[in-house]
Amino acid sequence: AADSLRSPLMPDVRPRKAHIMRFISRSLLSVAVLLLSACMVDMRSPSHNFWREVATSPEGHTVSVAAHTDFAWSRLMIFPSTETPEEISRNLHTGFPSAAQPKEPPEPGCIFVFLNEAQIVYSFRLPARVAFATSLFHPREFTRATASFEITGKYNGQPPRTLLAVSHPGAAPSDP
């Protein structure tokens, strides 16, 4: 009876209405997923977070390496990026994975190597384009308590930015 009252000039809107409702529900679901992903904890690597703090902090800021690491480590040693895995292994008296060394010539900078119980637990590169750290190179050694560095220089998309060791009263000197 209802179909006989429908005018041939007015098309049936029920299929279109169902399509619109599906579109709205999918759109709301997409918006909810985007909002949840925006609220998630930053899951980037420790190296990325450390780079970002070094690059964006004002001159004179002290950056703590321990604040950017969520793994156990007791010693940090920093090497020039030009050192080979064999040289690093010899200096650390442990195996440094050659996978950590790129196949192409290394970008100028340094390699942060984290050790726990004489085992390498993590390493990352800090390119010279982010900051120079030549005064921190091996044989200097840092602990969680002493791995804090002062940022000097301005970052205008290019160094010179430099990391300098912060002195810690009462800490044993890290130079041999």
Short mmCIF file of C-alpha atoms in Angstrom, two decimals:
data_model
loop_
_atom_site.label_atom_id
_atom_site.label_comp_id
_atom_site.label_asym_id
_atom_site.label_seq_id
_atom_site.Cartn_x
_atom_site.Cartn_y
_atom_site.Cartn_z
CA ALA A 1 0.00 0.00 0.00
CA ALA A 2 2.87 2.36 0.83
CA ASP A 3 4.50 1.63 -2.54
CA SER A 4 1.36 2.64 -4.39
CA LEU A 5 1.46 6.07 -2.68
CA ARG A 6 5.01 6.76 -3.84
CA SER A 7 5.32 9.14 -6.72
CA PRO A 8 7.34 8.11 -9.78
CA LEU A 9 9.10 11.47 -9.46
CA MET A 10 10.40 10.67 -5.93
CA PRO A 11 12.90 7.83 -5.94
CA ASP A 12 13.16 5.44 -3.03
CA VAL A 13 15.73 6.95 -0.59
CA ARG A 14 16.15 3.87 1.61
CA PRO A 15 19.22 2.42 -0.21
CA ARG A 16 20.87 5.85 -0.30
CA LYS A 17 20.13 6.38 3.40
CA ALA A 18 21.73 3.01 4.29
CA HIS A 19 24.80 3.95 2.23
CA ILE A 20 25.07 7.31 4.02
CA MET A 21 24.75 5.64 7.44
CA ARG A 22 27.54 3.15 6.57
CA PHE A 23 29.73 6.02 5.37
CA ILE A 24 29.14 7.99 8.61
CA SER A 25 29.87 4.99 10.84
CA ARG A 26 33.11 4.22 8.95
CA SER A 27 34.14 7.88 9.14
CA LEU A 28 33.51 7.97 12.90
CA LEU A 29 35.56 4.81 13.31
CA SER A 30 38.43 6.35 11.30
CA VAL A 31 38.33 9.52 13.41
CA ALA A 32 38.37 7.45 16.62
CA VAL A 33 41.42 5.48 15.42
CA LEU A 34 43.24 8.70 14.50
CA LEU A 35 42.47 10.26 17.89
CA LEU A 36 43.68 7.16 19.73
CA SER A 37 46.90 7.02 17.73
CA ALA A 38 47.56 10.70 18.48
CA CYS A 39 47.22 9.97 22.21
CA MET A 40 49.63 7.02 22.19
CA VAL A 41 52.97 7.16 23.96
CA ASP A 42 55.95 8.14 21.82
CA MET A 43 57.36 4.78 20.72
CA ARG A 44 60.36 6.12 18.81
CA SER A 45 63.82 4.80 19.46
CA PRO A 46 66.06 6.16 22.23
CA SER A 47 68.41 7.51 19.57
CA HIS A 48 65.64 9.50 17.87
CA ASN A 49 64.52 11.06 21.15
CA PHE A 50 68.12 11.89 22.10
CA TRP A 51 68.77 13.46 18.66
CA ARG A 52 65.59 15.52 18.94
CA GLU A 53 66.52 16.87 22.38
CA VAL A 54 70.06 17.72 21.25
CA ALA A 55 68.79 19.43 18.08
CA THR A 56 65.98 21.44 19.66
CA SER A 57 67.29 22.39 23.11
CA PRO A 58 68.67 25.85 23.81
CA GLU A 59 72.37 26.44 24.18
CA GLY A 60 73.58 25.55 27.68
CA HIS A 61 70.91 22.87 28.18
CA THR A 62 72.07 19.63 29.83
CA VAL A 63 70.84 16.43 28.22
CA SER A 64 70.87 13.19 30.22
CA VAL A 65 71.39 10.04 28.18
CA ALA A 66 69.75 7.94 30.92
CA ALA A 67 66.51 9.89 30.46
CA HIS A 68 66.29 8.55 26.89
CA THR A 69 67.04 4.90 27.55
CA ASP A 70 64.51 2.35 28.71
CA PHE A 71 66.92 -0.58 28.91
CA ALA A 72 69.50 -1.67 31.49
CA TRP A 73 73.04 -0.38 30.94
CA SER A 74 75.94 0.41 33.21
CA ARG A 75 78.56 1.95 30.88
CA LEU A 76 78.49 4.19 27.83
CA MET A 77 81.45 4.55 25.51
CA ILE A 78 81.53 6.85 22.50
CA PHE A 79 83.60 6.15 19.39
CA PRO A 80 84.22 8.03 16.14
CA SER A 81 81.93 6.79 13.36
CA THR A 82 85.01 5.97 11.31
CA GLU A 83 86.11 3.17 13.69
CA THR A 84 85.52 -0.33 12.39
CA PRO A 85 83.63 -3.00 14.35
CA GLU A 86 86.99 -4.75 14.88
CA GLU A 87 88.53 -1.63 16.45
CA ILE A 88 85.51 -1.11 18.69
CA SER A 89 85.53 -4.79 19.70
CA ARG A 90 89.23 -4.58 20.56
CA ASN A 91 88.66 -1.44 22.70
CA LEU A 92 85.66 -2.96 24.50
CA HIS A 93 87.12 -6.47 24.82
CA THR A 94 83.81 -7.82 23.50
CA GLY A 95 82.22 -8.43 20.11
CA PHE A 96 80.74 -5.40 18.37
CA PRO A 97 78.23 -6.52 15.72
CA SER A 98 79.38 -5.64 12.21
CA ALA A 99 75.71 -5.17 11.28
CA ALA A 100 75.89 -1.96 13.31
CA GLN A 101 78.45 -0.62 10.83
CA PRO A 102 76.87 0.55 7.52
CA LYS A 103 78.12 -0.82 4.20
CA GLU A 104 78.69 2.67 2.76
CA PRO A 105 81.31 5.03 4.19
CA PRO A 106 80.10 6.26 7.57
CA GLU A 107 78.67 9.74 7.95
CA PRO A 108 80.89 11.91 10.16
CA GLY A 109 79.82 11.71 13.79
CA CYS A 110 80.06 9.19 16.57
CA ILE A 111 78.73 5.86 17.81
CA PHE A 112 77.24 5.59 21.30
CA VAL A 113 77.79 2.05 22.64
CA PHE A 114 75.88 0.95 25.76
CA LEU A 115 77.19 -1.96 27.82
CA ASN A 116 75.75 -3.95 30.68
CA GLU A 117 77.91 -6.57 32.42
CA ALA A 118 80.54 -6.29 29.63
CA GLN A 119 77.92 -7.06 26.96
CA ILE A 120 76.81 -4.58 24.32
CA VAL A 121 73.08 -3.99 24.79
CA TYR A 122 72.47 -1.10 22.38
CA SER A 123 74.29 1.28 20.07
CA PHE A 124 73.33 4.24 17.93
CA ARG A 125 74.94 6.85 15.74
CA LEU A 126 74.89 10.58 16.40
CA PRO A 127 75.69 12.31 13.10
CA ALA A 128 77.93 15.38 13.19
CA ARG A 129 75.09 17.25 11.47
CA VAL A 130 73.20 16.95 14.79
CA ALA A 131 76.15 17.60 17.12
CA PHE A 132 79.88 17.04 17.51
CA ALA A 133 81.01 14.88 20.42
CA THR A 134 84.74 14.50 19.74
CA SER A 135 85.72 15.45 23.32
CA LEU A 136 83.71 12.45 24.57
CA PHE A 137 85.46 9.75 22.53
CA HIS A 138 86.94 6.57 23.99
CA PRO A 139 88.86 6.04 26.27
CA ARG A 140 86.37 8.17 28.20
CA GLU A 141 83.69 6.10 29.84
CA PHE A 142 80.36 7.21 31.29
CA THR A 143 77.91 5.65 33.74
CA ARG A 144 74.16 6.28 34.00
CA ALA A 145 74.97 8.91 36.64
CA THR A 146 77.68 10.66 34.62
CA ALA A 147 76.27 10.45 31.08
CA SER A 148 75.02 14.04 31.01
CA PHE A 149 76.19 16.46 28.36
CA GLU A 150 75.95 20.21 27.97
CA ILE A 151 74.88 21.47 24.57
CA THR A 152 76.90 24.36 23.20
CA GLY A 153 76.42 26.26 19.97
CA LYS A 154 73.27 27.14 18.09
CA TYR A 155 71.33 24.79 15.86
CA ASN A 156 70.14 26.52 12.72
CA GLY A 157 69.77 23.37 10.67
CA GLN A 158 73.57 23.01 10.77
CA PRO A 159 76.12 22.65 13.55
CA PRO A 160 78.35 23.80 15.13
CA ARG A 161 76.62 22.16 18.07
CA THR A 162 78.84 20.34 20.51
CA LEU A 163 78.25 17.99 23.43
CA LEU A 164 80.52 18.51 26.42
CA ALA A 165 80.74 16.28 29.48
CA VAL A 166 79.10 17.77 32.57
CA SER A 167 81.22 17.49 35.69
CA HIS A 168 79.60 15.55 38.51
CA PRO A 169 80.88 16.35 42.01
CA GLY A 170 82.06 13.23 43.77
CA ALA A 171 82.07 11.11 40.62
CA ALA A 172 85.25 9.27 39.70
CA PRO A 173 86.95 10.79 36.68
CA SER A 174 86.08 9.03 33.44
CA ASP A 175 89.49 9.60 31.83
CA PRO A 176 91.99 6.78 32.37
#
